[in-house]
Amino acid sequence: MSEVKNIHVCLVTISLGSGGAQRVVAAHSHMFAELGYKVTTTVLRNPIDYAYSGDLLHLGGKNPDQKSENGTVTSRSTADRPVTKPWQRLWQLYRFIAKNKPDVIVDHRSRTSILKEWVYRKLIYRNTRVIYVCHSAHVPIYLTDNPRLFAKITSRRSQHVGVSRYITEDLMPQYGLGHGDHIPNFIGPQWLSVKQAPSKIKSPYLLWYGRLDDSVKDVAFLLESFAASQACAQGYQMVILGSGPDAEPLQQKAKALNLEPNVVFLSFDPSPQGLISGAKCVCLTSHYEGFPMALLEALSLGTPVISLDVISGPNELIQDRKNGLLVHERNSRIFGEAIDNLCLDEAFYKGLKENAQPSVDAYSAHRVYQKWKQLIEHE
């Protein structure tokens, strides 16, 4: 526990649902509460799928108090008449910060517009200390459409955290953010303590899970690779777990590849631990990442992984042929061969599985908590 009991940390995020970055924010609320800080999590809109600790400031949408874990709602945003206009949300946040004066804001939002970030830093946050967390290696998502100007705007009373070494050491310095801190995502006790219901999938299966946005996640490539594999021909199934704009097109893609008997689409589940534990492996085929929680979560449960070697994160988590397979070329035949290597060579698979959980010991809650504690308490 922290020796400092009066630190107020305000987390700011788009939502608390549907994605790995949002799960990280929920984990951070638990972490800061366990460190003895007062915690407020500010969400701009629904959904709220993940349990959080501390207070919730909800700036729009309905049912803002769902899934609270020993927490209270500091603002319901007039549940009968939800706040939907951006300026109203910003005004509410401004008033909250002005009244409650948090010691530090930890900003997890995606940040695409330099104009909007000027408003946040200069008008909304004003003189409050802000820690900006960069969750993606795709510059326009977290460093705005003008990253060099963003660096200048955030040069005072601001710090930057990259969730991968690549983001912190290679990407951010290109735009004048060379003094950032590398603090990776972590596996919190809440994730590991969930009682795992047995998977209802009876056949051996591979798993992909996340938000179904194919422009980023390229699940279509995964389906093509699975169709090219011998594992598919031998009765393995591919489970696609998640929701998003491309759910229907991907189902049509599976149909076009004659994969319907072998592919199972399941809706988003905020607690997928049982499904992950029962999988032969978890796959990742994104075009880019930050520090992919799907890989970290799978390995923490003893499930090997197969991933394309994309920027950034997979090569920091995967020890090739030790806890999973790292595929260096976006080629469906080669990825299909990786699936077969893992699924059809039982001795090889057992070695990967034995190494999976120990390989992510460095990302345990205790180790990462200390890094955040040091950053928060030593400005």
mmCIF file of C-alpha atoms in Angstrom, residues 46-365:
data_model
loop_
_atom_site.group_PDB
_atom_site.id
_atom_site.type_symbol
_atom_site.label_atom_id
_atom_site.label_comp_id
_atom_site.label_asym_id
_atom_site.label_seq_id
_atom_site.Cartn_x
_atom_site.Cartn_y
_atom_site.Cartn_z
ATOM 1 C CA ASN A 46 -21.100 3.673 -22.677
ATOM 2 C CA PRO A 47 -20.502 0.768 -22.591
ATOM 3 C CA ILE A 48 -19.369 -0.046 -19.091
ATOM 4 C CA ASP A 49 -18.624 -3.759 -19.183
ATOM 5 C CA TYR A 50 -15.667 -4.010 -16.825
ATOM 6 C CA ALA A 51 -15.795 -3.754 -13.037
ATOM 7 C CA TYR A 52 -13.947 -0.773 -11.598
ATOM 8 C CA SER A 53 -12.858 0.503 -8.193
ATOM 9 C CA GLY A 54 -13.470 3.948 -6.778
ATOM 10 C CA ASP A 55 -15.910 6.528 -8.098
ATOM 11 C CA LEU A 56 -17.322 6.876 -11.592
ATOM 12 C CA LEU A 57 -17.918 10.174 -13.380
ATOM 13 C CA HIS A 58 -20.128 9.289 -16.331
ATOM 14 C CA LEU A 59 -20.445 12.022 -18.954
ATOM 15 C CA GLY A 60 -23.102 10.449 -21.143
ATOM 16 C CA GLY A 61 -25.204 7.397 -21.873
ATOM 17 C CA LYS A 62 -27.433 5.237 -19.682
ATOM 18 C CA ASN A 63 -26.958 3.006 -16.642
ATOM 19 C CA PRO A 64 -23.671 4.605 -15.538
ATOM 20 C CA ASP A 65 -23.564 2.702 -12.242
ATOM 21 C CA GLN A 66 -23.487 -0.837 -13.615
ATOM 22 C CA LYS A 67 -20.589 -3.148 -12.762
ATOM 23 C CA SER A 68 -19.275 -0.977 -9.929
ATOM 24 C CA GLU A 69 -17.012 -2.814 -7.504
ATOM 25 C CA ASN A 70 -17.249 -1.052 -4.129
ATOM 26 C CA GLY A 71 -17.593 2.163 -6.097
ATOM 27 C CA THR A 72 -20.073 5.005 -6.284
ATOM 28 C CA VAL A 73 -21.271 7.174 -9.122
ATOM 29 C CA THR A 74 -20.276 10.807 -8.740
ATOM 30 C CA SER A 75 -22.400 11.974 -11.665
ATOM 31 C CA ARG A 76 -25.253 10.264 -13.456
ATOM 32 C CA SER A 77 -25.273 12.773 -16.299
ATOM 33 C CA THR A 78 -29.044 13.074 -15.899
ATOM 34 C CA ALA A 79 -29.878 9.443 -16.648
ATOM 35 C CA ASP A 80 -33.379 10.398 -17.801
ATOM 36 C CA ARG A 81 -31.897 12.807 -20.330
ATOM 37 C CA PRO A 82 -28.398 11.590 -21.229
ATOM 38 C CA VAL A 83 -25.728 14.111 -22.081
ATOM 39 C CA THR A 84 -24.759 13.503 -25.698
ATOM 40 C CA LYS A 85 -23.290 16.768 -26.981
ATOM 41 C CA PRO A 86 -19.486 16.997 -26.806
ATOM 42 C CA TRP A 87 -19.421 20.510 -25.354
ATOM 43 C CA GLN A 88 -21.714 19.407 -22.507
ATOM 44 C CA ARG A 89 -19.372 16.551 -21.671
ATOM 45 C CA LEU A 90 -16.355 18.829 -21.702
ATOM 46 C CA TRP A 91 -18.156 21.341 -19.497
ATOM 47 C CA GLN A 92 -19.006 18.626 -16.965
ATOM 48 C CA LEU A 93 -15.401 17.444 -16.900
ATOM 49 C CA TYR A 94 -14.120 21.001 -16.528
ATOM 50 C CA ARG A 95 -16.443 21.612 -13.575
ATOM 51 C CA PHE A 96 -15.454 18.336 -11.911
ATOM 52 C CA ILE A 97 -11.736 19.069 -12.185
ATOM 53 C CA ALA A 98 -12.171 22.665 -11.018
ATOM 54 C CA LYS A 99 -14.190 21.579 -7.986
ATOM 55 C CA ASN A 100 -12.371 18.390 -6.949
ATOM 56 C CA LYS A 101 -8.829 19.341 -7.963
ATOM 57 C CA PRO A 102 -7.388 15.841 -8.570
ATOM 58 C CA ASP A 103 -3.636 15.616 -8.022
ATOM 59 C CA VAL A 104 -3.054 13.833 -11.314
ATOM 60 C CA ILE A 105 -5.088 12.919 -14.384
ATOM 61 C CA VAL A 106 -4.163 9.692 -16.183
ATOM 62 C CA ASP A 107 -5.522 10.121 -19.711
ATOM 63 C CA HIS A 108 -6.187 6.862 -21.597
ATOM 64 C CA ARG A 109 -8.339 8.342 -24.382
ATOM 65 C CA SER A 110 -7.589 7.891 -28.036
ATOM 66 C CA ARG A 111 -6.390 11.304 -29.261
ATOM 67 C CA THR A 112 -6.882 12.026 -32.938
ATOM 68 C CA SER A 113 -7.415 15.796 -33.179
ATOM 69 C CA ILE A 114 -4.761 18.343 -32.229
ATOM 70 C CA LEU A 115 -7.444 21.011 -31.805
ATOM 71 C CA LYS A 116 -9.365 18.862 -29.346
ATOM 72 C CA GLU A 117 -6.180 18.111 -27.405
ATOM 73 C CA TRP A 118 -5.394 21.805 -27.173
ATOM 74 C CA VAL A 119 -8.840 22.300 -25.604
ATOM 75 C CA TYR A 120 -8.259 19.443 -23.156
ATOM 76 C CA ARG A 121 -4.744 20.465 -22.098
ATOM 77 C CA LYS A 122 -5.159 24.256 -22.024
ATOM 78 C CA LEU A 123 -8.800 24.690 -21.013
ATOM 79 C CA ILE A 124 -10.120 21.509 -19.381
ATOM 80 C CA TYR A 125 -7.089 20.156 -17.537
ATOM 81 C CA ARG A 126 -5.422 23.584 -17.228
ATOM 82 C CA ASN A 127 -2.779 23.438 -14.474
ATOM 83 C CA THR A 128 -3.469 19.874 -13.377
ATOM 84 C CA ARG A 129 -0.679 17.358 -13.824
ATOM 85 C CA VAL A 130 -1.525 14.937 -16.646
ATOM 86 C CA ILE A 131 -0.047 11.563 -17.571
ATOM 87 C CA TYR A 132 -0.897 10.604 -21.154
ATOM 88 C CA VAL A 133 -0.894 6.854 -21.855
ATOM 89 C CA CYS A 134 -0.198 5.763 -25.445
ATOM 90 C CA HIS A 135 -1.876 2.408 -26.162
ATOM 91 C CA SER A 136 -1.131 2.083 -29.878
ATOM 92 C CA ALA A 137 1.797 2.287 -32.269
ATOM 93 C CA HIS A 138 -0.483 3.859 -34.883
ATOM 94 C CA VAL A 139 0.447 7.522 -34.478
ATOM 95 C CA PRO A 140 -2.850 9.189 -35.588
ATOM 96 C CA ILE A 141 -4.811 7.355 -32.894
ATOM 97 C CA TYR A 142 -2.939 8.469 -29.766
ATOM 98 C CA LEU A 143 -0.500 11.223 -30.814
ATOM 99 C CA THR A 144 -3.020 13.218 -32.902
ATOM 100 C CA ASP A 145 -2.877 14.400 -36.488
ATOM 101 C CA ASN A 146 0.006 16.720 -35.539
ATOM 102 C CA PRO A 147 2.216 14.810 -33.077
ATOM 103 C CA ARG A 148 5.004 17.395 -32.932
ATOM 104 C CA LEU A 149 2.568 20.131 -31.941
ATOM 105 C CA PHE A 150 0.986 17.715 -29.473
ATOM 106 C CA ALA A 151 4.430 17.301 -27.886
ATOM 107 C CA LYS A 152 4.724 21.097 -27.519
ATOM 108 C CA ILE A 153 1.219 21.449 -26.102
ATOM 109 C CA THR A 154 1.983 18.783 -23.491
ATOM 110 C CA SER A 155 5.454 20.004 -22.563
ATOM 111 C CA ARG A 156 4.316 21.528 -19.268
ATOM 112 C CA ARG A 157 2.799 19.639 -16.340
ATOM 113 C CA SER A 158 2.545 16.575 -18.557
ATOM 114 C CA GLN A 159 4.210 13.175 -18.803
ATOM 115 C CA HIS A 160 3.878 10.397 -21.340
ATOM 116 C CA VAL A 161 3.754 6.636 -20.802
ATOM 117 C CA GLY A 162 4.180 4.062 -23.565
ATOM 118 C CA VAL A 163 2.815 0.579 -22.977
ATOM 119 C CA SER A 164 5.519 -1.070 -25.096
ATOM 120 C CA ARG A 165 9.253 -0.521 -25.436
ATOM 121 C CA TYR A 166 8.811 0.257 -29.120
ATOM 122 C CA ILE A 167 6.308 3.046 -28.420
ATOM 123 C CA THR A 168 8.443 4.533 -25.658
ATOM 124 C CA GLU A 169 11.942 4.139 -27.069
ATOM 125 C CA ASP A 170 11.428 4.293 -30.850
ATOM 126 C CA LEU A 171 8.118 5.946 -31.683
ATOM 127 C CA MET A 172 7.603 8.786 -29.218
ATOM 128 C CA PRO A 173 11.136 10.233 -29.511
ATOM 129 C CA GLN A 174 10.535 10.808 -33.247
ATOM 130 C CA TYR A 175 8.038 13.516 -32.312
ATOM 131 C CA GLY A 176 9.762 15.200 -29.403
ATOM 132 C CA LEU A 177 8.452 12.874 -26.702
ATOM 133 C CA GLY A 178 11.814 11.374 -25.839
ATOM 134 C CA HIS A 179 11.431 11.505 -22.068
ATOM 135 C CA GLY A 180 8.498 9.117 -21.766
ATOM 136 C CA ASP A 181 8.228 6.246 -19.321
ATOM 137 C CA HIS A 182 7.785 2.638 -20.367
ATOM 138 C CA ILE A 183 5.196 0.954 -18.163
ATOM 139 C CA PRO A 184 3.648 -2.144 -19.731
ATOM 140 C CA ASN A 185 0.156 -3.474 -19.276
ATOM 141 C CA PHE A 186 -0.176 -6.074 -16.559
ATOM 142 C CA ILE A 187 -2.225 -8.995 -15.327
ATOM 143 C CA GLY A 188 -4.199 -7.904 -12.302
ATOM 144 C CA PRO A 189 -5.466 -10.186 -9.527
ATOM 145 C CA GLN A 190 -9.053 -9.492 -10.647
ATOM 146 C CA TRP A 191 -8.329 -11.170 -13.991
ATOM 147 C CA LEU A 192 -6.787 -14.265 -12.439
ATOM 148 C CA SER A 193 -9.375 -14.610 -9.656
ATOM 149 C CA VAL A 194 -12.403 -14.979 -11.942
ATOM 150 C CA LYS A 195 -14.004 -18.390 -11.564
ATOM 151 C CA GLN A 196 -13.592 -20.000 -14.946
ATOM 152 C CA ALA A 197 -16.670 -21.724 -16.319
ATOM 153 C CA PRO A 198 -15.737 -24.673 -18.558
ATOM 154 C CA SER A 199 -15.836 -23.907 -22.256
ATOM 155 C CA LYS A 200 -18.973 -25.123 -24.003
ATOM 156 C CA ILE A 201 -17.012 -25.757 -27.206
ATOM 157 C CA LYS A 202 -16.476 -29.513 -27.326
ATOM 158 C CA SER A 203 -14.168 -29.792 -30.358
ATOM 159 C CA PRO A 204 -10.541 -28.639 -30.083
ATOM 160 C CA TYR A 205 -10.510 -24.973 -31.030
ATOM 161 C CA LEU A 206 -8.372 -21.912 -31.642
ATOM 162 C CA LEU A 207 -9.531 -18.549 -30.328
ATOM 163 C CA TRP A 208 -9.469 -14.955 -31.506
ATOM 164 C CA TYR A 209 -11.085 -12.290 -29.343
ATOM 165 C CA GLY A 210 -11.400 -8.525 -29.477
ATOM 166 C CA ARG A 211 -13.299 -5.809 -31.293
ATOM 167 C CA LEU A 212 -14.426 -6.811 -34.783
ATOM 168 C CA ASP A 213 -12.942 -3.901 -36.714
ATOM 169 C CA ASP A 214 -11.251 -5.607 -39.640
ATOM 170 C CA SER A 215 -9.390 -2.509 -40.841
ATOM 171 C CA VAL A 216 -7.298 -2.905 -37.687
ATOM 172 C CA LYS A 217 -7.642 -6.545 -36.601
ATOM 173 C CA ASP A 218 -7.630 -8.295 -40.014
ATOM 174 C CA VAL A 219 -9.701 -11.262 -38.878
ATOM 175 C CA ALA A 220 -10.375 -11.955 -42.565
ATOM 176 C CA PHE A 221 -6.701 -12.899 -42.910
ATOM 177 C CA LEU A 222 -7.025 -15.246 -39.950
ATOM 178 C CA LEU A 223 -10.010 -16.972 -41.568
ATOM 179 C CA GLU A 224 -8.046 -17.391 -44.806
ATOM 180 C CA SER A 225 -5.109 -18.853 -42.878
ATOM 181 C CA PHE A 226 -7.335 -21.232 -40.958
ATOM 182 C CA ALA A 227 -8.970 -22.379 -44.216
ATOM 183 C CA ALA A 228 -5.479 -23.199 -45.553
ATOM 184 C CA SER A 229 -4.520 -25.277 -42.512
ATOM 185 C CA GLN A 230 -4.607 -29.024 -42.024
ATOM 186 C CA ALA A 231 -5.986 -28.421 -38.524
ATOM 187 C CA CYS A 232 -9.193 -27.131 -40.082
ATOM 188 C CA ALA A 233 -9.443 -30.204 -42.311
ATOM 189 C CA GLN A 234 -8.929 -32.415 -39.244
ATOM 190 C CA GLY A 235 -11.869 -30.946 -37.336
ATOM 191 C CA TYR A 236 -10.449 -28.048 -35.354
ATOM 192 C CA GLN A 237 -12.740 -25.082 -34.871
ATOM 193 C CA MET A 238 -11.971 -21.362 -34.892
ATOM 194 C CA VAL A 239 -13.870 -19.358 -32.284
ATOM 195 C CA ILE A 240 -14.269 -15.635 -33.001
ATOM 196 C CA LEU A 241 -15.304 -13.838 -29.811
ATOM 197 C CA GLY A 242 -16.312 -10.202 -29.988
ATOM 198 C CA SER A 243 -18.610 -7.535 -31.344
ATOM 199 C CA GLY A 244 -18.055 -4.669 -33.740
ATOM 200 C CA PRO A 245 -18.907 -3.150 -37.119
ATOM 201 C CA ASP A 246 -17.514 -6.045 -39.158
ATOM 202 C CA ALA A 247 -19.256 -8.947 -37.444
ATOM 203 C CA GLU A 248 -21.624 -9.622 -40.339
ATOM 204 C CA PRO A 249 -19.039 -9.195 -43.151
ATOM 205 C CA LEU A 250 -16.748 -11.638 -41.361
ATOM 206 C CA GLN A 251 -19.518 -14.166 -41.056
ATOM 207 C CA GLN A 252 -20.060 -13.802 -44.787
ATOM 208 C CA LYS A 253 -16.308 -14.239 -45.309
ATOM 209 C CA ALA A 254 -16.393 -17.514 -43.371
ATOM 210 C CA LYS A 255 -19.313 -18.664 -45.492
ATOM 211 C CA ALA A 256 -17.492 -17.786 -48.731
ATOM 212 C CA LEU A 257 -14.502 -19.857 -47.562
ATOM 213 C CA ASN A 258 -16.797 -22.807 -46.785
ATOM 214 C CA LEU A 259 -15.810 -22.541 -43.124
ATOM 215 C CA GLU A 260 -19.270 -22.405 -41.590
ATOM 216 C CA PRO A 261 -18.993 -25.857 -39.907
ATOM 217 C CA ASN A 262 -15.590 -24.910 -38.453
ATOM 218 C CA VAL A 263 -16.046 -21.295 -37.343
ATOM 219 C CA VAL A 264 -18.071 -20.212 -34.320
ATOM 220 C CA PHE A 265 -18.943 -16.534 -33.797
ATOM 221 C CA LEU A 266 -19.696 -15.525 -30.199
ATOM 222 C CA SER A 267 -20.731 -12.121 -28.886
ATOM 223 C CA PHE A 268 -18.448 -10.011 -26.680
ATOM 224 C CA ASP A 269 -17.903 -11.425 -23.198
ATOM 225 C CA PRO A 270 -16.232 -9.254 -20.529
ATOM 226 C CA SER A 271 -15.023 -12.389 -18.697
ATOM 227 C CA PRO A 272 -13.627 -14.759 -21.353
ATOM 228 C CA GLN A 273 -11.192 -16.580 -19.079
ATOM 229 C CA GLY A 274 -12.869 -19.989 -19.395
ATOM 230 C CA LEU A 275 -12.934 -19.789 -23.166
ATOM 231 C CA ILE A 276 -9.275 -18.723 -23.260
ATOM 232 C CA SER A 277 -8.151 -21.509 -20.923
ATOM 233 C CA GLY A 278 -9.945 -24.118 -23.015
ATOM 234 C CA ALA A 279 -8.431 -22.981 -26.317
ATOM 235 C CA LYS A 280 -5.522 -24.705 -28.002
ATOM 236 C CA CYS A 281 -4.105 -21.236 -28.650
ATOM 237 C CA VAL A 282 -5.063 -17.586 -29.053
ATOM 238 C CA CYS A 283 -4.337 -15.944 -32.416
ATOM 239 C CA LEU A 284 -3.565 -12.326 -33.313
ATOM 240 C CA THR A 285 -3.386 -10.964 -36.875
ATOM 241 C CA SER A 286 -3.755 -7.182 -36.422
ATOM 242 C CA HIS A 287 -2.145 -4.644 -38.723
ATOM 243 C CA TYR A 288 -0.741 -2.856 -35.662
ATOM 244 C CA GLU A 289 -1.003 -3.053 -31.891
ATOM 245 C CA GLY A 290 0.291 -1.343 -28.781
ATOM 246 C CA PHE A 291 0.830 -4.017 -26.165
ATOM 247 C CA PRO A 292 -1.840 -6.602 -26.982
ATOM 248 C CA MET A 293 -3.799 -7.682 -23.933
ATOM 249 C CA ALA A 294 -5.139 -10.739 -25.766
ATOM 250 C CA LEU A 295 -1.636 -12.224 -25.890
ATOM 251 C CA LEU A 296 -0.768 -11.269 -22.323
ATOM 252 C CA GLU A 297 -4.069 -12.558 -20.955
ATOM 253 C CA ALA A 298 -3.806 -15.848 -22.850
ATOM 254 C CA LEU A 299 -0.258 -16.526 -21.688
ATOM 255 C CA SER A 300 -1.191 -15.673 -18.088
ATOM 256 C CA LEU A 301 -3.775 -18.487 -18.232
ATOM 257 C CA GLY A 302 -1.302 -20.972 -19.693
ATOM 258 C CA THR A 303 -2.575 -20.786 -23.281
ATOM 259 C CA PRO A 304 0.058 -20.518 -26.049
ATOM 260 C CA VAL A 305 -0.316 -17.877 -28.758
ATOM 261 C CA ILE A 306 0.280 -17.397 -32.481
ATOM 262 C CA SER A 307 0.778 -13.837 -33.709
ATOM 263 C CA LEU A 308 1.989 -11.902 -36.684
ATOM 264 C CA ASP A 309 5.122 -9.961 -35.834
ATOM 265 C CA VAL A 310 3.427 -6.579 -36.098
ATOM 266 C CA ILE A 311 4.355 -3.278 -34.511
ATOM 267 C CA SER A 312 4.182 -3.246 -31.540
ATOM 268 C CA GLY A 313 4.120 -5.647 -28.629
ATOM 269 C CA PRO A 314 3.983 -9.233 -29.944
ATOM 270 C CA ASN A 315 7.765 -9.589 -30.127
ATOM 271 C CA GLU A 316 8.024 -8.309 -26.535
ATOM 272 C CA LEU A 317 5.632 -10.982 -25.274
ATOM 273 C CA ILE A 318 6.311 -13.961 -27.527
ATOM 274 C CA GLN A 319 9.483 -16.015 -27.229
ATOM 275 C CA ASP A 320 9.261 -17.715 -30.598
ATOM 276 C CA ARG A 321 8.835 -21.491 -30.313
ATOM 277 C CA LYS A 322 8.995 -21.280 -26.522
ATOM 278 C CA ASN A 323 5.630 -19.837 -25.441
ATOM 279 C CA GLY A 324 4.096 -19.409 -28.891
ATOM 280 C CA LEU A 325 4.817 -18.721 -32.534
ATOM 281 C CA LEU A 326 5.770 -15.394 -34.072
ATOM 282 C CA VAL A 327 4.980 -15.252 -37.807
ATOM 283 C CA HIS A 328 7.079 -12.709 -39.687
ATOM 284 C CA GLU A 329 5.122 -12.520 -42.954
ATOM 285 C CA ARG A 330 1.453 -11.716 -43.596
ATOM 286 C CA ASN A 331 0.986 -14.802 -45.727
ATOM 287 C CA SER A 332 -2.040 -17.041 -45.140
ATOM 288 C CA ARG A 333 -0.162 -20.201 -46.157
ATOM 289 C CA ILE A 334 2.663 -19.500 -43.697
ATOM 290 C CA PHE A 335 0.258 -18.590 -40.892
ATOM 291 C CA GLY A 336 -1.719 -21.747 -41.650
ATOM 292 C CA GLU A 337 1.485 -23.771 -41.299
ATOM 293 C CA ALA A 338 2.078 -22.147 -37.908
ATOM 294 C CA ILE A 339 -1.409 -23.247 -36.850
ATOM 295 C CA ASP A 340 -0.576 -26.804 -37.917
ATOM 296 C CA ASN A 341 2.792 -26.775 -36.122
ATOM 297 C CA LEU A 342 1.112 -25.854 -32.852
ATOM 298 C CA CYS A 343 -2.042 -27.942 -33.169
ATOM 299 C CA LEU A 344 -0.786 -31.137 -34.765
ATOM 300 C CA ASP A 345 2.578 -31.644 -33.026
ATOM 301 C CA GLU A 346 1.525 -32.658 -29.522
ATOM 302 C CA ALA A 347 5.028 -32.776 -28.025
ATOM 303 C CA PHE A 348 5.819 -29.305 -29.375
ATOM 304 C CA TYR A 349 2.491 -27.981 -28.098
ATOM 305 C CA LYS A 350 3.069 -29.328 -24.585
ATOM 306 C CA GLY A 351 6.389 -27.480 -24.400
ATOM 307 C CA LEU A 352 4.740 -24.220 -25.436
ATOM 308 C CA LYS A 353 1.978 -24.672 -22.875
ATOM 309 C CA GLU A 354 4.400 -25.395 -20.036
ATOM 310 C CA ASN A 355 6.300 -22.206 -20.791
ATOM 311 C CA ALA A 356 3.279 -19.942 -21.341
ATOM 312 C CA GLN A 357 2.410 -18.815 -17.825
ATOM 313 C CA PRO A 358 5.979 -18.429 -16.477
ATOM 314 C CA SER A 359 6.906 -16.334 -19.530
ATOM 315 C CA VAL A 360 4.781 -13.382 -18.364
ATOM 316 C CA ASP A 361 5.942 -13.210 -14.742
ATOM 317 C CA ALA A 362 7.487 -9.812 -15.512
ATOM 318 C CA TYR A 363 3.981 -8.433 -16.113
ATOM 319 C CA SER A 364 2.579 -9.384 -12.738
ATOM 320 C CA ALA A 365 0.570 -6.759 -10.890
#
